[in-house]
Amino acid sequence: GMRGDYALLERIEAIKPDYIVLIIYKDFGQDAAVMTEDTISKIKVPIITIWGDLEAKQQRDIANTVRKYTWRNFGTASKEAVESMGFTYMHVPKDPRVFNNPNKERDIDVVFSGSYGLGREERQQALQYLLDNQVKLVVGGSEGRDHFTTEEYADRYKRAKISISFSKAHGISVVNARPFEAMLCGSMVLEQESKELAKLYTPYVDYVPWKDELDLLNKVRYYLSNESARQSIALSGHQKTQELYSAKTFWSRVFSV
Protein backbone atom coordinates (compact mmCIF):
# COMPACT_ATOMS: atom_id res chain seq x y z
CA GLY A 1 0.00 0.00 0.00
CA MET A 2 3.01 2.30 0.05
CA ARG A 3 3.85 4.56 -2.88
CA GLY A 4 6.90 3.70 -4.97
CA ASP A 5 8.05 7.27 -5.58
CA TYR A 6 10.78 7.42 -2.97
CA ALA A 7 12.20 4.03 -3.98
CA LEU A 8 12.28 5.19 -7.60
CA LEU A 9 14.21 8.37 -6.81
CA GLU A 10 16.53 6.40 -4.55
CA ARG A 11 17.22 3.89 -7.31
CA ILE A 12 17.94 6.64 -9.85
CA GLU A 13 20.44 8.17 -7.45
CA ALA A 14 22.10 4.79 -6.86
CA ILE A 15 22.59 3.64 -10.47
CA LYS A 16 22.73 7.05 -12.20
CA PRO A 17 21.09 5.95 -15.48
CA ASP A 18 21.81 7.75 -18.74
CA TYR A 19 18.12 7.66 -19.69
CA ILE A 20 14.79 6.62 -18.25
CA VAL A 21 12.11 4.99 -20.40
CA LEU A 22 8.61 5.78 -19.20
CA ILE A 23 5.50 3.88 -20.23
CA ILE A 24 2.48 5.31 -18.44
CA TYR A 25 -1.22 4.53 -18.88
CA LYS A 26 -2.70 6.26 -15.84
CA ASP A 27 -2.78 9.82 -14.53
CA PHE A 28 -0.04 10.93 -12.15
CA GLY A 29 -0.60 9.47 -8.68
CA GLN A 30 -3.71 7.55 -9.77
CA ASP A 31 -2.52 4.56 -7.76
CA ALA A 32 0.51 3.62 -5.67
CA ALA A 33 2.43 2.32 -8.70
CA VAL A 34 2.17 5.56 -10.69
CA MET A 35 4.51 8.38 -9.71
CA THR A 36 3.16 11.79 -8.78
CA GLU A 37 3.86 14.91 -10.80
CA ASP A 38 6.01 16.19 -7.95
CA THR A 39 8.22 13.09 -8.30
CA ILE A 40 8.74 13.31 -12.06
CA SER A 41 9.70 16.96 -11.71
CA LYS A 42 12.60 15.88 -9.48
CA ILE A 43 14.04 13.49 -12.07
CA LYS A 44 17.01 15.14 -13.72
CA VAL A 45 17.69 12.31 -16.19
CA PRO A 46 16.43 12.50 -19.81
CA ILE A 47 13.06 10.71 -20.02
CA ILE A 48 11.95 8.84 -23.14
CA THR A 49 8.26 7.98 -23.40
CA ILE A 50 6.71 5.23 -25.52
CA TRP A 51 2.94 5.36 -26.13
CA GLY A 52 0.89 2.46 -27.47
CA ASP A 53 -2.67 3.82 -27.42
CA LEU A 54 -2.67 7.45 -28.52
CA GLU A 55 -5.78 6.77 -30.58
CA ALA A 56 -7.58 6.96 -27.20
CA LYS A 57 -8.35 10.49 -25.94
CA GLN A 58 -7.53 9.51 -22.36
CA GLN A 59 -4.00 8.55 -23.39
CA ARG A 60 -3.54 11.77 -25.36
CA ASP A 61 -4.59 13.73 -22.30
CA ILE A 62 -2.04 11.92 -20.14
CA ALA A 63 0.64 12.43 -22.80
CA ASN A 64 -0.01 16.16 -22.85
CA THR A 65 0.41 16.27 -19.06
CA VAL A 66 3.66 14.27 -19.18
CA ARG A 67 5.37 15.86 -22.19
CA LYS A 68 6.75 18.91 -20.39
CA TYR A 69 8.97 16.57 -18.37
CA THR A 70 10.22 14.42 -21.23
CA TRP A 71 13.18 14.46 -23.60
CA ARG A 72 11.78 12.47 -26.54
CA ASN A 73 8.36 10.94 -27.21
CA PHE A 74 7.50 8.00 -29.43
CA GLY A 75 4.27 6.25 -30.29
CA THR A 76 3.08 3.10 -32.02
CA ALA A 77 -0.31 1.76 -33.16
CA SER A 78 -1.64 4.69 -35.21
CA LYS A 79 0.61 6.91 -37.32
CA GLU A 80 -2.02 9.64 -37.57
CA ALA A 81 -2.68 9.72 -33.81
CA VAL A 82 1.03 9.71 -32.94
CA GLU A 83 2.01 12.45 -35.38
CA SER A 84 -0.98 14.61 -34.42
CA MET A 85 0.71 14.87 -31.01
CA GLY A 86 4.00 15.91 -32.57
CA PHE A 87 5.55 12.61 -31.46
CA THR A 88 7.66 10.25 -33.59
CA TYR A 89 5.83 7.24 -35.06
CA MET A 90 7.60 3.90 -34.52
CA HIS A 91 7.13 0.16 -34.75
CA VAL A 92 6.90 -2.05 -31.64
CA PRO A 93 10.33 -3.39 -30.58
CA LYS A 94 10.50 -7.01 -29.41
CA ASP A 95 13.30 -8.82 -27.61
CA PRO A 96 15.05 -11.12 -30.15
CA ARG A 97 16.18 -13.40 -27.33
CA VAL A 98 12.52 -14.34 -26.87
CA PHE A 99 10.88 -13.64 -30.23
CA ASN A 100 12.84 -15.61 -32.82
CA ASN A 101 12.43 -18.59 -35.12
CA PRO A 102 14.32 -21.71 -33.98
CA ASN A 103 12.60 -23.75 -36.72
CA LYS A 104 10.45 -25.80 -34.37
CA GLU A 105 7.89 -28.24 -35.68
CA ARG A 106 4.77 -26.24 -36.47
CA ASP A 107 2.24 -28.49 -34.79
CA ILE A 108 -0.34 -25.70 -34.25
CA ASP A 109 -2.47 -24.90 -37.29
CA VAL A 110 -3.82 -21.53 -36.16
CA VAL A 111 -3.25 -19.49 -33.02
CA PHE A 112 -4.67 -16.38 -31.44
CA SER A 113 -3.12 -15.21 -28.19
CA GLY A 114 -4.76 -12.17 -26.68
CA SER A 115 -7.96 -10.68 -25.31
CA TYR A 116 -11.36 -11.71 -26.63
CA GLY A 117 -14.82 -11.09 -25.22
CA LEU A 118 -14.76 -8.80 -22.17
CA GLY A 119 -15.50 -5.82 -24.41
CA ARG A 120 -13.90 -7.41 -27.46
CA GLU A 121 -16.89 -9.41 -28.67
CA GLU A 122 -15.96 -8.89 -32.33
CA ARG A 123 -12.84 -10.95 -31.73
CA GLN A 124 -14.72 -13.65 -29.85
CA GLN A 125 -17.28 -13.91 -32.64
CA ALA A 126 -14.62 -14.34 -35.35
CA LEU A 127 -12.70 -16.93 -33.32
CA GLN A 128 -15.87 -18.87 -32.53
CA TYR A 129 -16.75 -18.87 -36.24
CA LEU A 130 -13.47 -20.63 -37.00
CA LEU A 131 -14.04 -23.18 -34.24
CA ASP A 132 -17.59 -23.82 -35.45
CA ASN A 133 -16.13 -24.59 -38.88
CA GLN A 134 -13.68 -27.19 -37.53
CA VAL A 135 -10.54 -25.06 -37.69
CA LYS A 136 -7.91 -26.36 -35.27
CA LEU A 137 -7.51 -23.08 -33.42
CA VAL A 138 -5.52 -22.54 -30.25
CA VAL A 139 -6.78 -19.58 -28.20
CA GLY A 140 -5.49 -18.22 -24.92
CA GLY A 141 -3.78 -15.51 -22.98
CA SER A 142 -6.78 -13.26 -22.59
CA GLU A 143 -6.65 -10.67 -19.83
CA GLY A 144 -8.68 -11.83 -16.85
CA ARG A 145 -8.81 -15.43 -18.05
CA ASP A 146 -5.57 -17.39 -18.39
CA HIS A 147 -1.99 -16.25 -18.18
CA PHE A 148 1.38 -17.63 -19.19
CA THR A 149 4.96 -16.41 -19.36
CA THR A 150 6.35 -14.33 -22.22
CA GLU A 151 8.42 -17.36 -23.27
CA GLU A 152 5.31 -19.57 -23.35
CA TYR A 153 3.48 -16.87 -25.29
CA ALA A 154 6.28 -16.67 -27.89
CA ASP A 155 6.48 -20.46 -28.11
CA ARG A 156 2.97 -20.60 -29.52
CA TYR A 157 4.04 -18.41 -32.44
CA LYS A 158 7.14 -20.56 -32.94
CA ARG A 159 4.89 -23.61 -33.31
CA ALA A 160 2.03 -21.98 -35.26
CA LYS A 161 1.60 -22.15 -39.02
CA ILE A 162 -0.79 -19.17 -38.98
CA SER A 163 -1.27 -16.42 -36.40
CA ILE A 164 -4.46 -14.34 -36.34
CA SER A 165 -4.31 -10.64 -35.49
CA PHE A 166 -7.02 -8.03 -35.00
CA SER A 167 -6.52 -4.38 -35.89
CA LYS A 168 -9.34 -2.36 -34.31
CA ALA A 169 -9.12 -0.30 -31.12
CA HIS A 170 -11.39 2.52 -30.00
CA GLY A 171 -13.17 2.22 -33.34
CA ILE A 172 -10.14 2.90 -35.57
CA SER A 173 -7.44 0.86 -37.27
CA VAL A 174 -4.22 0.28 -35.34
CA VAL A 175 -1.23 -2.05 -35.49
CA ASN A 176 -0.37 -3.70 -32.20
CA ALA A 177 2.61 -5.81 -31.11
CA ARG A 178 1.15 -9.12 -32.29
CA PRO A 179 2.21 -8.99 -35.99
CA PHE A 180 5.81 -8.17 -35.05
CA GLU A 181 5.87 -10.97 -32.48
CA ALA A 182 4.41 -13.59 -34.80
CA MET A 183 6.57 -12.62 -37.78
CA LEU A 184 9.76 -12.74 -35.72
CA CYS A 185 8.77 -16.27 -34.69
CA GLY A 186 8.27 -17.32 -38.33
CA SER A 187 4.49 -17.65 -38.29
CA MET A 188 2.37 -16.33 -41.17
CA VAL A 189 0.19 -13.44 -40.01
CA LEU A 190 -3.48 -13.14 -40.96
CA GLU A 191 -4.27 -9.54 -39.96
CA GLN A 192 -7.70 -7.96 -39.91
CA GLU A 193 -7.63 -5.52 -42.84
CA SER A 194 -5.93 -2.33 -41.69
CA LYS A 195 -4.36 0.67 -43.35
CA GLU A 196 -1.88 0.82 -40.46
CA LEU A 197 -0.09 -2.49 -41.01
CA ALA A 198 -0.03 -1.82 -44.76
CA LYS A 199 2.12 1.26 -44.05
CA LEU A 200 4.86 -1.04 -42.76
CA TYR A 201 4.41 -4.28 -44.70
CA THR A 202 3.17 -5.36 -48.13
CA PRO A 203 -0.14 -7.27 -48.14
CA TYR A 204 0.04 -10.78 -49.63
CA VAL A 205 3.85 -10.54 -49.59
CA ASP A 206 4.66 -10.14 -45.87
CA TYR A 207 1.24 -10.94 -44.39
CA VAL A 208 -2.35 -11.64 -45.49
CA PRO A 209 -5.27 -9.29 -44.68
CA TRP A 210 -8.80 -10.54 -44.02
CA LYS A 211 -12.09 -8.60 -44.28
CA ASP A 212 -14.74 -10.58 -42.41
CA GLU A 213 -15.36 -13.96 -40.78
CA LEU A 214 -15.99 -15.82 -44.04
CA ASP A 215 -12.93 -14.28 -45.68
CA LEU A 216 -10.87 -15.24 -42.62
CA LEU A 217 -12.10 -18.83 -42.76
CA ASN A 218 -11.44 -19.14 -46.49
CA LYS A 219 -7.91 -17.77 -46.13
CA VAL A 220 -7.13 -20.03 -43.19
CA ARG A 221 -8.21 -23.04 -45.23
CA TYR A 222 -6.30 -21.88 -48.33
CA TYR A 223 -2.98 -21.23 -46.62
CA LEU A 224 -3.17 -24.39 -44.52
CA SER A 225 -3.53 -26.38 -47.73
CA ASN A 226 -0.91 -24.37 -49.67
CA GLU A 227 2.23 -24.77 -47.64
CA SER A 228 4.64 -23.20 -50.12
CA ALA A 229 2.56 -19.98 -50.35
CA ARG A 230 2.23 -19.81 -46.58
CA GLN A 231 5.93 -20.41 -45.99
CA SER A 232 6.90 -17.81 -48.59
CA ILE A 233 4.80 -15.11 -46.91
CA ALA A 234 5.97 -16.12 -43.43
CA LEU A 235 9.61 -15.95 -44.54
CA SER A 236 9.15 -12.54 -46.18
CA GLY A 237 7.48 -11.13 -43.06
CA HIS A 238 10.18 -12.59 -40.86
CA GLN A 239 13.01 -11.12 -42.92
CA LYS A 240 11.43 -7.69 -43.21
CA THR A 241 10.81 -7.53 -39.46
CA GLN A 242 14.42 -8.44 -38.72
CA GLU A 243 15.75 -5.90 -41.22
CA LEU A 244 13.43 -2.93 -40.66
CA TYR A 245 11.50 -3.40 -37.42
CA SER A 246 13.91 -4.99 -34.96
CA ALA A 247 14.60 -3.79 -31.42
CA LYS A 248 18.04 -2.66 -32.62
CA THR A 249 16.43 -0.55 -35.36
CA PHE A 250 14.02 0.95 -32.83
CA TRP A 251 16.64 2.03 -30.32
CA SER A 252 19.08 3.21 -32.98
CA ARG A 253 16.37 5.54 -34.24
CA VAL A 254 15.41 6.71 -30.75
CA PHE A 255 18.92 8.01 -30.15
CA SER A 256 19.39 9.46 -33.62
CA VAL A 257 16.18 11.49 -33.97
Short mmCIF file of C-alpha atoms in Angstrom, two decimals, residues 82-256:
data_model
loop_
_atom_site.label_atom_id
_atom_site.label_comp_id
_atom_site.label_asym_id
_atom_site.label_seq_id
_atom_site.Cartn_x
_atom_site.Cartn_y
_atom_site.Cartn_z
CA VAL A 82 1.03 9.71 -32.94
CA GLU A 83 2.01 12.45 -35.38
CA SER A 84 -0.98 14.61 -34.42
CA MET A 85 0.71 14.87 -31.01
CA GLY A 86 4.00 15.91 -32.57
CA PHE A 87 5.55 12.61 -31.46
CA THR A 88 7.66 10.25 -33.59
CA TYR A 89 5.83 7.24 -35.06
CA MET A 90 7.60 3.90 -34.52
CA HIS A 91 7.13 0.16 -34.75
CA VAL A 92 6.90 -2.05 -31.64
CA PRO A 93 10.33 -3.39 -30.58
CA LYS A 94 10.50 -7.01 -29.41
CA ASP A 95 13.30 -8.82 -27.61
CA PRO A 96 15.05 -11.12 -30.15
CA ARG A 97 16.18 -13.40 -27.33
CA VAL A 98 12.52 -14.34 -26.87
CA PHE A 99 10.88 -13.64 -30.23
CA ASN A 100 12.84 -15.61 -32.82
CA ASN A 101 12.43 -18.59 -35.12
CA PRO A 102 14.32 -21.71 -33.98
CA ASN A 103 12.60 -23.75 -36.72
CA LYS A 104 10.45 -25.80 -34.37
CA GLU A 105 7.89 -28.24 -35.68
CA ARG A 106 4.77 -26.24 -36.47
CA ASP A 107 2.24 -28.49 -34.79
CA ILE A 108 -0.34 -25.70 -34.25
CA ASP A 109 -2.47 -24.90 -37.29
CA VAL A 110 -3.82 -21.53 -36.16
CA VAL A 111 -3.25 -19.49 -33.02
CA PHE A 112 -4.67 -16.38 -31.44
CA SER A 113 -3.12 -15.21 -28.19
CA GLY A 114 -4.76 -12.17 -26.68
CA SER A 115 -7.96 -10.68 -25.31
CA TYR A 116 -11.36 -11.71 -26.63
CA GLY A 117 -14.82 -11.09 -25.22
CA LEU A 118 -14.76 -8.80 -22.17
CA GLY A 119 -15.50 -5.82 -24.41
CA ARG A 120 -13.90 -7.41 -27.46
CA GLU A 121 -16.89 -9.41 -28.67
CA GLU A 122 -15.96 -8.89 -32.33
CA ARG A 123 -12.84 -10.95 -31.73
CA GLN A 124 -14.72 -13.65 -29.85
CA GLN A 125 -17.28 -13.91 -32.64
CA ALA A 126 -14.62 -14.34 -35.35
CA LEU A 127 -12.70 -16.93 -33.32
CA GLN A 128 -15.87 -18.87 -32.53
CA TYR A 129 -16.75 -18.87 -36.24
CA LEU A 130 -13.47 -20.63 -37.00
CA LEU A 131 -14.04 -23.18 -34.24
CA ASP A 132 -17.59 -23.82 -35.45
CA ASN A 133 -16.13 -24.59 -38.88
CA GLN A 134 -13.68 -27.19 -37.53
CA VAL A 135 -10.54 -25.06 -37.69
CA LYS A 136 -7.91 -26.36 -35.27
CA LEU A 137 -7.51 -23.08 -33.42
CA VAL A 138 -5.52 -22.54 -30.25
CA VAL A 139 -6.78 -19.58 -28.20
CA GLY A 140 -5.49 -18.22 -24.92
CA GLY A 141 -3.78 -15.51 -22.98
CA SER A 142 -6.78 -13.26 -22.59
CA GLU A 143 -6.65 -10.67 -19.83
CA GLY A 144 -8.68 -11.83 -16.85
CA ARG A 145 -8.81 -15.43 -18.05
CA ASP A 146 -5.57 -17.39 -18.39
CA HIS A 147 -1.99 -16.25 -18.18
CA PHE A 148 1.38 -17.63 -19.19
CA THR A 149 4.96 -16.41 -19.36
CA THR A 150 6.35 -14.33 -22.22
CA GLU A 151 8.42 -17.36 -23.27
CA GLU A 152 5.31 -19.57 -23.35
CA TYR A 153 3.48 -16.87 -25.29
CA ALA A 154 6.28 -16.67 -27.89
CA ASP A 155 6.48 -20.46 -28.11
CA ARG A 156 2.97 -20.60 -29.52
CA TYR A 157 4.04 -18.41 -32.44
CA LYS A 158 7.14 -20.56 -32.94
CA ARG A 159 4.89 -23.61 -33.31
CA ALA A 160 2.03 -21.98 -35.26
CA LYS A 161 1.60 -22.15 -39.02
CA ILE A 162 -0.79 -19.17 -38.98
CA SER A 163 -1.27 -16.42 -36.40
CA ILE A 164 -4.46 -14.34 -36.34
CA SER A 165 -4.31 -10.64 -35.49
CA PHE A 166 -7.02 -8.03 -35.00
CA SER A 167 -6.52 -4.38 -35.89
CA LYS A 168 -9.34 -2.36 -34.31
CA ALA A 169 -9.12 -0.30 -31.12
CA HIS A 170 -11.39 2.52 -30.00
CA GLY A 171 -13.17 2.22 -33.34
CA ILE A 172 -10.14 2.90 -35.57
CA SER A 173 -7.44 0.86 -37.27
CA VAL A 174 -4.22 0.28 -35.34
CA VAL A 175 -1.23 -2.05 -35.49
CA ASN A 176 -0.37 -3.70 -32.20
CA ALA A 177 2.61 -5.81 -31.11
CA ARG A 178 1.15 -9.12 -32.29
CA PRO A 179 2.21 -8.99 -35.99
CA PHE A 180 5.81 -8.17 -35.05
CA GLU A 181 5.87 -10.97 -32.48
CA ALA A 182 4.41 -13.59 -34.80
CA MET A 183 6.57 -12.62 -37.78
CA LEU A 184 9.76 -12.74 -35.72
CA CYS A 185 8.77 -16.27 -34.69
CA GLY A 186 8.27 -17.32 -38.33
CA SER A 187 4.49 -17.65 -38.29
CA MET A 188 2.37 -16.33 -41.17
CA VAL A 189 0.19 -13.44 -40.01
CA LEU A 190 -3.48 -13.14 -40.96
CA GLU A 191 -4.27 -9.54 -39.96
CA GLN A 192 -7.70 -7.96 -39.91
CA GLU A 193 -7.63 -5.52 -42.84
CA SER A 194 -5.93 -2.33 -41.69
CA LYS A 195 -4.36 0.67 -43.35
CA GLU A 196 -1.88 0.82 -40.46
CA LEU A 197 -0.09 -2.49 -41.01
CA ALA A 198 -0.03 -1.82 -44.76
CA LYS A 199 2.12 1.26 -44.05
CA LEU A 200 4.86 -1.04 -42.76
CA TYR A 201 4.41 -4.28 -44.70
CA THR A 202 3.17 -5.36 -48.13
CA PRO A 203 -0.14 -7.27 -48.14
CA TYR A 204 0.04 -10.78 -49.63
CA VAL A 205 3.85 -10.54 -49.59
CA ASP A 206 4.66 -10.14 -45.87
CA TYR A 207 1.24 -10.94 -44.39
CA VAL A 208 -2.35 -11.64 -45.49
CA PRO A 209 -5.27 -9.29 -44.68
CA TRP A 210 -8.80 -10.54 -44.02
CA LYS A 211 -12.09 -8.60 -44.28
CA ASP A 212 -14.74 -10.58 -42.41
CA GLU A 213 -15.36 -13.96 -40.78
CA LEU A 214 -15.99 -15.82 -44.04
CA ASP A 215 -12.93 -14.28 -45.68
CA LEU A 216 -10.87 -15.24 -42.62
CA LEU A 217 -12.10 -18.83 -42.76
CA ASN A 218 -11.44 -19.14 -46.49
CA LYS A 219 -7.91 -17.77 -46.13
CA VAL A 220 -7.13 -20.03 -43.19
CA ARG A 221 -8.21 -23.04 -45.23
CA TYR A 222 -6.30 -21.88 -48.33
CA TYR A 223 -2.98 -21.23 -46.62
CA LEU A 224 -3.17 -24.39 -44.52
CA SER A 225 -3.53 -26.38 -47.73
CA ASN A 226 -0.91 -24.37 -49.67
CA GLU A 227 2.23 -24.77 -47.64
CA SER A 228 4.64 -23.20 -50.12
CA ALA A 229 2.56 -19.98 -50.35
CA ARG A 230 2.23 -19.81 -46.58
CA GLN A 231 5.93 -20.41 -45.99
CA SER A 232 6.90 -17.81 -48.59
CA ILE A 233 4.80 -15.11 -46.91
CA ALA A 234 5.97 -16.12 -43.43
CA LEU A 235 9.61 -15.95 -44.54
CA SER A 236 9.15 -12.54 -46.18
CA GLY A 237 7.48 -11.13 -43.06
CA HIS A 238 10.18 -12.59 -40.86
CA GLN A 239 13.01 -11.12 -42.92
CA LYS A 240 11.43 -7.69 -43.21
CA THR A 241 10.81 -7.53 -39.46
CA GLN A 242 14.42 -8.44 -38.72
CA GLU A 243 15.75 -5.90 -41.22
CA LEU A 244 13.43 -2.93 -40.66
CA TYR A 245 11.50 -3.40 -37.42
CA SER A 246 13.91 -4.99 -34.96
CA ALA A 247 14.60 -3.79 -31.42
CA LYS A 248 18.04 -2.66 -32.62
CA THR A 249 16.43 -0.55 -35.36
CA PHE A 250 14.02 0.95 -32.83
CA TRP A 251 16.64 2.03 -30.32
CA SER A 252 19.08 3.21 -32.98
CA ARG A 253 16.37 5.54 -34.24
CA VAL A 254 15.41 6.71 -30.75
CA PHE A 255 18.92 8.01 -30.15
CA SER A 256 19.39 9.46 -33.62
#
